[in-house]
Coordinates of C-alpha atoms and ligand atoms in Angstrom, one line a residue:
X1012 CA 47.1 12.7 1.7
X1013 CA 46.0 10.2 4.0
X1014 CA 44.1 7.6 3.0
X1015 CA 40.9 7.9 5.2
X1016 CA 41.1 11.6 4.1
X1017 CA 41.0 10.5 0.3
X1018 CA 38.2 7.7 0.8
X1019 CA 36.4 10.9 2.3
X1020 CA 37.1 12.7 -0.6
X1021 CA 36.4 10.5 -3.4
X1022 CA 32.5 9.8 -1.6
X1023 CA 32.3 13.9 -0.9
X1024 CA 33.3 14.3 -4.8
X1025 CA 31.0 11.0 -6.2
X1026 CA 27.9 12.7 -7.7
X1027 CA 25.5 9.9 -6.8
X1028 CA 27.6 7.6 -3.5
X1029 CA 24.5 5.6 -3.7
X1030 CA 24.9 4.2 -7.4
X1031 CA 28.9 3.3 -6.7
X1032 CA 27.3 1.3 -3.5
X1033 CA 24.6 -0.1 -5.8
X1034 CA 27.3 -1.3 -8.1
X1035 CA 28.5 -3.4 -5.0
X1036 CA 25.1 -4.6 -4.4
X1037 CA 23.4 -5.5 -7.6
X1038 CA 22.7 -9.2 -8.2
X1039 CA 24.7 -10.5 -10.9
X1040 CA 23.0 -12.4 -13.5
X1041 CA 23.9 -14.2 -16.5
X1042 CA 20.8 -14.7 -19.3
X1043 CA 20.2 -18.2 -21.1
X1044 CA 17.9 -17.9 -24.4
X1045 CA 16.5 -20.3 -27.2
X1046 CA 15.5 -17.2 -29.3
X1047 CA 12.0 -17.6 -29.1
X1048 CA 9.9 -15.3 -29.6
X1049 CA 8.8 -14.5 -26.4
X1050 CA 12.0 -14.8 -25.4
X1051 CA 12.8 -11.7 -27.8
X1052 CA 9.9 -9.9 -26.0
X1053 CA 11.7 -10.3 -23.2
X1054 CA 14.9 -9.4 -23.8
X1055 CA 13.5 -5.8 -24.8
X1056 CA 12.4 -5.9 -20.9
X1057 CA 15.4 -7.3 -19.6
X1058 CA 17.8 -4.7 -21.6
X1059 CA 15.5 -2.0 -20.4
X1060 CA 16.0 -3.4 -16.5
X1061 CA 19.6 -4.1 -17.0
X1062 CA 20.4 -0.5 -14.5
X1063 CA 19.2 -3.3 -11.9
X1064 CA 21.3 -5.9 -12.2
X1065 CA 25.1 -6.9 -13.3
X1066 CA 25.1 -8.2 -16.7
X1067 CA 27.7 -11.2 -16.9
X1068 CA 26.4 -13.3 -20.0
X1069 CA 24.0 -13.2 -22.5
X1070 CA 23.9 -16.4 -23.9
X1071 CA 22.5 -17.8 -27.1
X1072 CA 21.1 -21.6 -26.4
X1073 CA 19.0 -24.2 -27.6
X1074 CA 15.8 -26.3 -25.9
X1075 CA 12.8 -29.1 -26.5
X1076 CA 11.6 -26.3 -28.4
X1077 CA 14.3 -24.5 -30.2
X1078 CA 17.8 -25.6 -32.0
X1079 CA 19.6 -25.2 -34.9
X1080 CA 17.7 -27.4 -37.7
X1081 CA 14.7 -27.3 -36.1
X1082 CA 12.0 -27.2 -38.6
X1083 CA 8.6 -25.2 -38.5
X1084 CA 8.2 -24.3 -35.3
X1085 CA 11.0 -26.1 -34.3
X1086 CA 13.2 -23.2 -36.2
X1087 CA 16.3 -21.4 -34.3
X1088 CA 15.9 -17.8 -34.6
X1089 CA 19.8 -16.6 -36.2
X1090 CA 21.7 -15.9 -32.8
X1091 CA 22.6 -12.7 -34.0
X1092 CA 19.2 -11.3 -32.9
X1093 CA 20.8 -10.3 -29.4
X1094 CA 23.3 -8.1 -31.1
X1095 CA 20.2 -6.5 -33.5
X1096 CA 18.7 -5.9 -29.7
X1097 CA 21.6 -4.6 -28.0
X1098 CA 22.3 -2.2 -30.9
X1099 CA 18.8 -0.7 -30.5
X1100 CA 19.4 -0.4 -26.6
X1101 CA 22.9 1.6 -28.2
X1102 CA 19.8 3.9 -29.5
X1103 CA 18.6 4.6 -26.6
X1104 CA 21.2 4.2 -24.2
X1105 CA 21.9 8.1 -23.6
X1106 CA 18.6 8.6 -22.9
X1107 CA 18.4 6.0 -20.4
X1108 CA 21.8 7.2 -18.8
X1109 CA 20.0 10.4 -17.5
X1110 CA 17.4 8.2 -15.3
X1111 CA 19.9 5.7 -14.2
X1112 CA 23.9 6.1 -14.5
X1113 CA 23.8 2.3 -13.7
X1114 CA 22.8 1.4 -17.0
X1115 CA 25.9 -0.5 -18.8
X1116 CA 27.3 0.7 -22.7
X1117 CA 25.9 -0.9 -25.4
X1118 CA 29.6 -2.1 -25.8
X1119 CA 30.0 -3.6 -22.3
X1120 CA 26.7 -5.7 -23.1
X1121 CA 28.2 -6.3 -26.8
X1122 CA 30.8 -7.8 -24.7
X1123 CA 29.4 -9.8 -22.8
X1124 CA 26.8 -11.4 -25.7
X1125 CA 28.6 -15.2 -26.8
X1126 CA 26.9 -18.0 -28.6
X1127 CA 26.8 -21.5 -26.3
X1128 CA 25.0 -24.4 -27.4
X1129 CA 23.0 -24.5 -29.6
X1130 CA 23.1 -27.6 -32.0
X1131 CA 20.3 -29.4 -31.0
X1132 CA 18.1 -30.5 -28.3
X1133 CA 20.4 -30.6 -25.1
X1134 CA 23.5 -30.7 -26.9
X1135 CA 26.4 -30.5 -24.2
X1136 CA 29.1 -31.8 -25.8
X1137 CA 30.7 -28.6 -27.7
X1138 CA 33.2 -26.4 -26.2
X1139 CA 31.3 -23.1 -27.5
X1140 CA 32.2 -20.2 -26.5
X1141 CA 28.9 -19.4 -24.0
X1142 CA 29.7 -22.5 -22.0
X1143 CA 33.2 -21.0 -21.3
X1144 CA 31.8 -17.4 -20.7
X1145 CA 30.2 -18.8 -17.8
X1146 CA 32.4 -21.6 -16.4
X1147 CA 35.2 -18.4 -16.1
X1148 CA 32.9 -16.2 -14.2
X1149 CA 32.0 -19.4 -12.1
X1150 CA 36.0 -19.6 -11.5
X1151 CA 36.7 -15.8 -11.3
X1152 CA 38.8 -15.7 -8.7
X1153 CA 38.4 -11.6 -7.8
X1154 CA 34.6 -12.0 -7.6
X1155 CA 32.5 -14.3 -5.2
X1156 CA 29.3 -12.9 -5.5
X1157 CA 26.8 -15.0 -6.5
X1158 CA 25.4 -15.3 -10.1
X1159 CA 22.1 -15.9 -11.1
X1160 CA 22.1 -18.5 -14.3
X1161 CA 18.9 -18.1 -15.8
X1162 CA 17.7 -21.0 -18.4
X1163 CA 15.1 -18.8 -21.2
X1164 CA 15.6 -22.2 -22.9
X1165 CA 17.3 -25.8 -22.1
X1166 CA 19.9 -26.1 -19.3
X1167 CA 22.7 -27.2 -21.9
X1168 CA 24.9 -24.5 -22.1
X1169 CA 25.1 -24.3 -18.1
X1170 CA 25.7 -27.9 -18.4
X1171 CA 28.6 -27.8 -20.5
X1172 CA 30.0 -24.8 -18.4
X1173 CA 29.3 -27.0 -15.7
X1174 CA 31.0 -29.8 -17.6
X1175 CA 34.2 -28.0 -18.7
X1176 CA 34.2 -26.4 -14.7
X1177 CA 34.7 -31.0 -13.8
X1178 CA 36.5 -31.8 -16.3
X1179 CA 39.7 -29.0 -16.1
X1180 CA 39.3 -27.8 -12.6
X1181 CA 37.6 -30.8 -10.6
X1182 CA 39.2 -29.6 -7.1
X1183 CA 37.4 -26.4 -7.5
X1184 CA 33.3 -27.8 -8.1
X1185 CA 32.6 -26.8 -4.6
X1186 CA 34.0 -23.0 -4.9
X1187 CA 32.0 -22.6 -8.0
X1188 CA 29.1 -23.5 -7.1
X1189 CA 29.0 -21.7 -4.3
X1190 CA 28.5 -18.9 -6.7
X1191 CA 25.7 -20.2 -8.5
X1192 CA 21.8 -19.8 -8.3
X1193 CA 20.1 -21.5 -10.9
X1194 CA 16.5 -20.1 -12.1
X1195 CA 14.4 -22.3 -14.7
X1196 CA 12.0 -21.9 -16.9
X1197 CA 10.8 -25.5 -16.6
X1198 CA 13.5 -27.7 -17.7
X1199 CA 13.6 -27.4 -21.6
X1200 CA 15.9 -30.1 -22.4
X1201 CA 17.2 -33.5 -20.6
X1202 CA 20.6 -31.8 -19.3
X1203 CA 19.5 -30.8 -15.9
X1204 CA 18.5 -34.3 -15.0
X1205 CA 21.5 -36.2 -17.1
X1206 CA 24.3 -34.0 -15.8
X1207 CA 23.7 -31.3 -13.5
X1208 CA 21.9 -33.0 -10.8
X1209 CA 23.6 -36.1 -10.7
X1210 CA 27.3 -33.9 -10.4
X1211 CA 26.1 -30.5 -8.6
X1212 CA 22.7 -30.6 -6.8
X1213 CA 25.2 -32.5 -3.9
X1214 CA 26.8 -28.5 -3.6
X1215 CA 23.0 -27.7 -2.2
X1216 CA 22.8 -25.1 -5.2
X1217 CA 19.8 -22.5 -4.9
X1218 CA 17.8 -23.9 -7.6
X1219 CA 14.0 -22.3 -8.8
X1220 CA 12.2 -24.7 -11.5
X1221 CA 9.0 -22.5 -12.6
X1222 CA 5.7 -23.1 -14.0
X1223 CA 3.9 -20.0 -12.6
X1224 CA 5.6 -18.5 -15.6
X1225 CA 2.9 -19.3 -18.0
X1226 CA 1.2 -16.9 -16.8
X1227 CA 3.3 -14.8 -19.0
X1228 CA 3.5 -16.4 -21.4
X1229 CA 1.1 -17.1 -24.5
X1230 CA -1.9 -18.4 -22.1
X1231 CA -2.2 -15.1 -20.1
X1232 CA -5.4 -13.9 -21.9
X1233 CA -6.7 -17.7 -20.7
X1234 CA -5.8 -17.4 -17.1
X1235 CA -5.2 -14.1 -16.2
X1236 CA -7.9 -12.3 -13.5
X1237 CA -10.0 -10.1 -16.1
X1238 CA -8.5 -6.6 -13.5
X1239 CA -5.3 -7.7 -14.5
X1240 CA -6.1 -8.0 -18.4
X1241 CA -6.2 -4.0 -19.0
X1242 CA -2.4 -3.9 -18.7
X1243 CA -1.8 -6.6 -21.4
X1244 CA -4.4 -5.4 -24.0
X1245 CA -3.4 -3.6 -27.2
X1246 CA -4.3 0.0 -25.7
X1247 CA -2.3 -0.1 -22.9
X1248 CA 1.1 -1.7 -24.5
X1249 CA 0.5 0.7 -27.0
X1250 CA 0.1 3.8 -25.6
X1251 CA 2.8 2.5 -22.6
X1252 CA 5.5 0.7 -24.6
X1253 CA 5.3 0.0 -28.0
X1254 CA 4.4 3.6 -29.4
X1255 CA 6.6 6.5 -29.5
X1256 CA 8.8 5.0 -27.2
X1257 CA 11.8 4.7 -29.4
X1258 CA 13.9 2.2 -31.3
X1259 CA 13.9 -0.8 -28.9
X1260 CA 10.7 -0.6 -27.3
X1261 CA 9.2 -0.6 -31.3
X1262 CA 10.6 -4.0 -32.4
X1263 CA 8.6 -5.2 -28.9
X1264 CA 7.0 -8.6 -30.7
X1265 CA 3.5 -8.0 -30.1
X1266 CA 0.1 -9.6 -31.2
X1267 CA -1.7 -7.1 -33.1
X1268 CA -0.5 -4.1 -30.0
X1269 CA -1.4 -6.5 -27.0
X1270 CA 1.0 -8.6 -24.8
X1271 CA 2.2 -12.0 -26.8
X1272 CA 4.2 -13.9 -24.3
X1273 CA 7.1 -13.1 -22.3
X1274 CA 7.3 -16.6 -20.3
X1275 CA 11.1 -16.2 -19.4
X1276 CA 10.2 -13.2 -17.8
X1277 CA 10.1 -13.7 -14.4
X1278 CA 13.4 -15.7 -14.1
X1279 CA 14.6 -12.0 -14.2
X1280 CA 12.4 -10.2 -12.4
X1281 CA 13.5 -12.6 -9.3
X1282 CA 16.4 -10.5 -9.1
X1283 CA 15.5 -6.7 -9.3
X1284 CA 16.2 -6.0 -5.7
X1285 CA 12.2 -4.2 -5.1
X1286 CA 12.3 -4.9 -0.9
X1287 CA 10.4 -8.2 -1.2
X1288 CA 13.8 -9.5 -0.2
X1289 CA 12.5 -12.8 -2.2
X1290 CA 16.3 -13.4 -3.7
X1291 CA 16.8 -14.3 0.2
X1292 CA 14.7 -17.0 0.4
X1293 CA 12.2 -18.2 -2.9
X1294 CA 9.8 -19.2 -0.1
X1295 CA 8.9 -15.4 0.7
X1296 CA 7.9 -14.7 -3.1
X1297 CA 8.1 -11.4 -5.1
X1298 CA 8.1 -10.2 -8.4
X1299 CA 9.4 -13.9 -10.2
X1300 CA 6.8 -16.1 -7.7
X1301 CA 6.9 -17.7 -5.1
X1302 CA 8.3 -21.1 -4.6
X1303 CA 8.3 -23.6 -1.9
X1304 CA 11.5 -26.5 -0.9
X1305 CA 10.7 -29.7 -2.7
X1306 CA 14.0 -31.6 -1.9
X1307 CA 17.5 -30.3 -1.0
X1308 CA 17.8 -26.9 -2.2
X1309 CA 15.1 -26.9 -5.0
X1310 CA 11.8 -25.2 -5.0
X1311 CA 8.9 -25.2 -7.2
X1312 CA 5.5 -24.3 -7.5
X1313 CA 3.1 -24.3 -4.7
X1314 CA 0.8 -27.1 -6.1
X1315 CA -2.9 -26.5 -6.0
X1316 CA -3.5 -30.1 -4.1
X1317 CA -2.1 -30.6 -1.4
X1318 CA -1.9 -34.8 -2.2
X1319 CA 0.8 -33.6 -4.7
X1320 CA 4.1 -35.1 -4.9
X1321 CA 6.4 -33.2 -7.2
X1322 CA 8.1 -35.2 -9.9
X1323 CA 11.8 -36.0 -9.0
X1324 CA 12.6 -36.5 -12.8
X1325 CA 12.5 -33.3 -15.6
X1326 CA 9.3 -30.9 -14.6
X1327 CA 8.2 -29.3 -18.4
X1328 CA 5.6 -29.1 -20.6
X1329 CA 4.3 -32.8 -20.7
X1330 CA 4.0 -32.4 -16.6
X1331 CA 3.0 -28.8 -15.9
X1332 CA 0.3 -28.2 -14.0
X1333 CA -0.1 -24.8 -16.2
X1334 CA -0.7 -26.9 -19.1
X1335 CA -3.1 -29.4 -17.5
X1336 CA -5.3 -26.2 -15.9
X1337 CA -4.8 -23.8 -19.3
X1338 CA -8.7 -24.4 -20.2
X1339 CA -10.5 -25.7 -17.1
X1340 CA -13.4 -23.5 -17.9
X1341 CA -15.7 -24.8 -14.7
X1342 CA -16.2 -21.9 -12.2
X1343 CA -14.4 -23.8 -9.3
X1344 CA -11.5 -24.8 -11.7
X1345 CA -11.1 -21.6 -12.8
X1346 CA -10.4 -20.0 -9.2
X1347 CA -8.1 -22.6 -8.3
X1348 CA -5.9 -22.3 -11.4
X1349 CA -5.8 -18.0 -11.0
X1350 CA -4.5 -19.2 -7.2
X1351 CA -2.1 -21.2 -8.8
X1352 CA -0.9 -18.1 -10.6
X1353 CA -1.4 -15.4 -8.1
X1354 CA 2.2 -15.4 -6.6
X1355 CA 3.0 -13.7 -10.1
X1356 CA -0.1 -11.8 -10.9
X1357 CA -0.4 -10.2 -7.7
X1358 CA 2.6 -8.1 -8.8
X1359 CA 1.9 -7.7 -12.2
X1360 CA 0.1 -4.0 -12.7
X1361 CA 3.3 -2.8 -10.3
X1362 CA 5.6 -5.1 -13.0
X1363 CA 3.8 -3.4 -16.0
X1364 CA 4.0 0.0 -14.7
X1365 CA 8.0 -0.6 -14.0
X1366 CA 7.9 -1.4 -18.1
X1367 CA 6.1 1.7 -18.9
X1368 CA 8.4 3.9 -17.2
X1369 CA 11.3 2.1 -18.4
X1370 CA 9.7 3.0 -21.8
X1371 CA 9.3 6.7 -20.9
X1372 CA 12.9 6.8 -19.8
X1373 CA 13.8 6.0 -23.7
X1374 CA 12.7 9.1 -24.9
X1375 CA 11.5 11.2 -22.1
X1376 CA 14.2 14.0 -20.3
X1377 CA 14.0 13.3 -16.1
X1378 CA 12.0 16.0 -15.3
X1379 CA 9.6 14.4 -17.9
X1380 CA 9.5 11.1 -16.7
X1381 CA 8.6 9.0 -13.4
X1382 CA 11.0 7.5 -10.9
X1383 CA 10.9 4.9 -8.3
X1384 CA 10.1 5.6 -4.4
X1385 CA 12.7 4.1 -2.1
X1386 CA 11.2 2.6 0.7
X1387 CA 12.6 3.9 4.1
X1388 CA 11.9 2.3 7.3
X1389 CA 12.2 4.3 10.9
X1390 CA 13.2 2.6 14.0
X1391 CA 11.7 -0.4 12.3
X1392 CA 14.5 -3.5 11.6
X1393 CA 13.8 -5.7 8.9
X1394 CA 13.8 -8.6 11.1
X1395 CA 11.6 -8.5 14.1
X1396 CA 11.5 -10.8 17.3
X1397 CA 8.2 -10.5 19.3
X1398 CA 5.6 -12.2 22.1
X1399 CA 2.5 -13.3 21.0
X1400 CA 0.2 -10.8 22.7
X1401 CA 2.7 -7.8 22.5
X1402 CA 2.6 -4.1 20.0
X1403 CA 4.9 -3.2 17.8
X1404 CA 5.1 -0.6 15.4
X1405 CA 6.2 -0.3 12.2
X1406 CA 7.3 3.1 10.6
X1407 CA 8.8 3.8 6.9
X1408 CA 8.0 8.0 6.8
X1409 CA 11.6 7.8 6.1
X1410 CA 10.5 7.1 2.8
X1411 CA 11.5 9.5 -0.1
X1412 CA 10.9 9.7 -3.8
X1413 CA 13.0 11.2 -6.2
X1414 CA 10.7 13.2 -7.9
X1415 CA 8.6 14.7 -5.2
X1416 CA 5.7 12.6 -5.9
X1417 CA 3.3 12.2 -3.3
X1418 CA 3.2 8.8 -1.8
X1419 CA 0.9 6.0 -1.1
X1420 CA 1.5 3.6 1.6
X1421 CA -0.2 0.2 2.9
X1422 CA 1.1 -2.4 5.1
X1423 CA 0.0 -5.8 4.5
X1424 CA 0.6 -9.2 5.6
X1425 CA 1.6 -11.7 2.9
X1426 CA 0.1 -14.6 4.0
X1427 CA 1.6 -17.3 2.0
X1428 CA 5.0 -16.4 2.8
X1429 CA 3.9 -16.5 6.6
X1430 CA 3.9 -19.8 8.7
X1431 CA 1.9 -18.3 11.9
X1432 CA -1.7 -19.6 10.0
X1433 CA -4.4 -17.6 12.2
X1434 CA -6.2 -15.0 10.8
X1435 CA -4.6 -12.1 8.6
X1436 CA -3.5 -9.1 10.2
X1437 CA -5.2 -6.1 9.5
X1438 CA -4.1 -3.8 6.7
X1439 CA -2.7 -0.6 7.5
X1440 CA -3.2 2.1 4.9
X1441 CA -0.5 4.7 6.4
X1442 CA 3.1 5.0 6.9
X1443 CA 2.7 3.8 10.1
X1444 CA 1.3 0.9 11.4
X1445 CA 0.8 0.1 15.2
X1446 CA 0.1 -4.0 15.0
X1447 CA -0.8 -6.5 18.3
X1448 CA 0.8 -10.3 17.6
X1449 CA -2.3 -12.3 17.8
X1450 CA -2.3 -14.0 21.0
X1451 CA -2.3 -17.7 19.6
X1452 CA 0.5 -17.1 17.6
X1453 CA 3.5 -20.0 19.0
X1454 CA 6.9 -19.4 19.4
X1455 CA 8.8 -19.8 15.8
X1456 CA 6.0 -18.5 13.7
X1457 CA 6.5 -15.9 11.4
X1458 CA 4.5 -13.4 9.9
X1459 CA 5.9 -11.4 6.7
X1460 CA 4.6 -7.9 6.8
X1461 CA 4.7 -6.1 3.8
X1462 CA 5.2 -2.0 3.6
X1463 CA 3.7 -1.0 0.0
X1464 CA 5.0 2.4 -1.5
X1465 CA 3.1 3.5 -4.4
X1466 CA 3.8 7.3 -5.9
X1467 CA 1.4 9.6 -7.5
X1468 CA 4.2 10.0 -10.8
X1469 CA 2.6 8.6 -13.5
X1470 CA 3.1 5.4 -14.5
X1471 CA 2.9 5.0 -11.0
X1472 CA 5.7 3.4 -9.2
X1473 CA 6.0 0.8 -6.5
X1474 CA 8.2 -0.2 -4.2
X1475 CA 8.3 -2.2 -1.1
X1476 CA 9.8 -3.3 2.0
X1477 CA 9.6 -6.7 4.0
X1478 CA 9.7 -7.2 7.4
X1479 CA 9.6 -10.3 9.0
X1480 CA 8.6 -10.5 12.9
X1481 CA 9.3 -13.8 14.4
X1482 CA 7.4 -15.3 17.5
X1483 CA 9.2 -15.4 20.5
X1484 CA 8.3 -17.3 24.1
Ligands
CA1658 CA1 12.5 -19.4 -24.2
CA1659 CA1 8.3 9.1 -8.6

């Protein structure tokens, strides 16, 4: 047989062509945790989105807040909590299968789960296992897609990865961090400042430092917008996740049914590829924030003065503006800290719905359970060049759903990913939007347009698509 005749084949005879392409396509991550608790809460989310992504790590750290001999609060949760999780997900893992073949085996996880350092605050020094984990996926020659490191606690693991990378394999720094995008959850020990900058940030890494995080974590009944609330109080996690939702989804750490904190969170949510086509550029924002370039390739949090100067040393909780706004309690405080955190809670009842179905899928057969819309754009390119002055339209009818479900659409502009700074474009609650660039718009601009696919399944499911239309003379 010839070969085009047996590529043919293989795709006529592949059951779903679209998962085997996915598998291509799916960022790669590799998870950092201290053990806290919220970190626990989030690993029940993260195992429950892992269909999304490419599992390559799952590391046990430490941090500021978390290492072994830590007393009272201090205390390092027994690593072997991320085995008691991914033997839960084992529970559940046929279930799941039927809703997504992408989900990996309990075993392939198993396999990927090694303890780094852990030892104290920042502790860098050890050879552990985690820290050469990820310095061989960093050096994998058969694989140059890029890998998302994601810090749940201090940076020292990925600096001793980083380390072990220098010190065996100097001549090949460069080729490995071209692989790497860093994500993290403020810096949560001295490492990132001590080692990694000083030796890598040179390689012009991608690099995300978070505080908009908080939001998820234990503050968000402090700073939340009250609309947003309902999907973090006891009734909904209970009916949504915690109840009857199987094995996993029951050892969700919860306070008393309602959210607790799940601040590490968004350094994964970054990554699920939902059409915001943020994990092109942090600047353009989606489900993990939005960030903006403070110096080489490193972005943080939009501040809320504009006479801010972001620290160049470690950005944590002694610095965070989070922290300093948690109980402003004045009416004009108050709005400008739930700006602060809108790049993450503008998202969140679409982020909390994903949970619920991922919940459903647990227990619930597919015809049972919900699914999520693909957005499908028509004659409509993802990048658009246009005059100021001039029509275009925009057009996803192409869209589909996988359950039948009636669909929802809007088109809106996101303004804060948009540098063209006149008034906001009209919203266009159709599949089809017909939109004039405003006439004062200058050559360069952009304006990020947002197509907004909601289904009528229940939880209901969102998707999106960006497009970006640039000004042209
Ligand atoms: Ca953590
Ligand atoms: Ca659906």
């Amino acid at each position: 047989m010839n070969k085009l005749l047996a590529i043919a084949l293989l795709i006529i005879l592949s059951s779903d062509y679209s998962a085997i392409i996915g598998q291509n396509t799916r960022p790669r991550v590799i998870v950092t945790t201290d053990g806290e608790a919220d970190d626990r809460a989030s690993m029940v989310r993260f195992l429950l989105t892992c269909n999304e992504f490419d599992v390559e790590g799952i590391i046990n750290s430490s941090s500021q807040f978390h290492w072994v001999g830590g007393k009272g609060w201090n205390a390092f949760h027994p690593v072997d909590w991320v085995k008691e999780y991914i033997e839960l997900y084992a529970k559940v893992y046929n279930n799941l299968q039927q809703h997504s073949p992408n989900y990996p085996t309990p075993e392939y996880l198993l396999s990927k789960w090694k303890v780094g350092n852990i030892e104290g605050v920042g502790e860098d020094d050890i050879r552990t296992e985690g820290a050469e984990l990820i310095a061989n996926v960093l050096l994998d020659k058969s694989d140059d897609r890029p890998v998302w490191l994601q810090a749940w606690g201090g940076c020292n693991t990925i600096s001793r990865a980083l380390k072990i990378i220098e010190e065996d394999y100097p001549e090949r720094m460069e080729e490995a961090a071209a692989k790497m995008r860093l994500f993290l959850i403020w810096e949560q020990d001295g490492t990132y400042q001590d080692y990694i900058r000083p030796n890598w940030e040179k390689y012009n890494i991608p690099t995300i430092i978070a505080d908009q995080f908080d939001c998820m974590a234990y503050i968000w009944p402090k700073v939340l917008p009250k609309e947003i609330n309902s999907y973090f109080e006891a009734e909904w996690m209970q009916d949504n996740v915690l109840n009857n939702h199987g094995s996993l989804c029951a050892i969700y750490e919860n306070n008393s049914g309602a959210f607790n904190a799940e601040g590490d969170t968004p350094s994964f949510l970054h990554s699920i590829p939902t059409g915001l086509r943020n994990i092109e550029n942090p600047g353009y924002g989606g489900w993990g924030g939005r960030y903006i370039n403070v110096r080489n390739n490193v972005w943080m949090d939009p501040a809320p003065t504009s006479d801010y100067t972001h620290p160049d040393g470690q950005i944590s909780i002694h610095n965070s503006w989070s922290k300093m706004m948690e109980n402003w309690s004045k009416e004009d405080e108050i709005a400008i800290r739930t700006d602060y955190f809108k790049p993450i809670w503008r998202w969140l009842p679409a982020v909390q719905n994903d949970f619920a179905a991922r919940a459903d899928w647990c227990v619930k057969n597919y015809a049972s359970a919900n699914h999520h819309p693909e957005v499908r754009l028509k004659k409509t390119p993802l990048n658009i060049e246009a005059k100021a002055g001039s029509k275009i339209k925009l057009d996803a009818s192409n869209s589909i759903d996988p359950d039948g479900d009636k669909l929802n659409y809007s088109w809106w502009q996101h303004v804060e990913a948009s540098n063209y700074s006149g008034e906001k474009m009209e919203d266009f609650h159709s599949a089809k939007a017909k939109i004039t660039i405003p006439s004062d718009a200058k050559s360069g601009e952009t304006i990020h347009m947002i197509c907004e696919v909601s289904d009528s399944g229940k939880p209901s499911l969102t998707r999106y698509q960006r497009v970006i239309i640039t000004v042209t003379d």
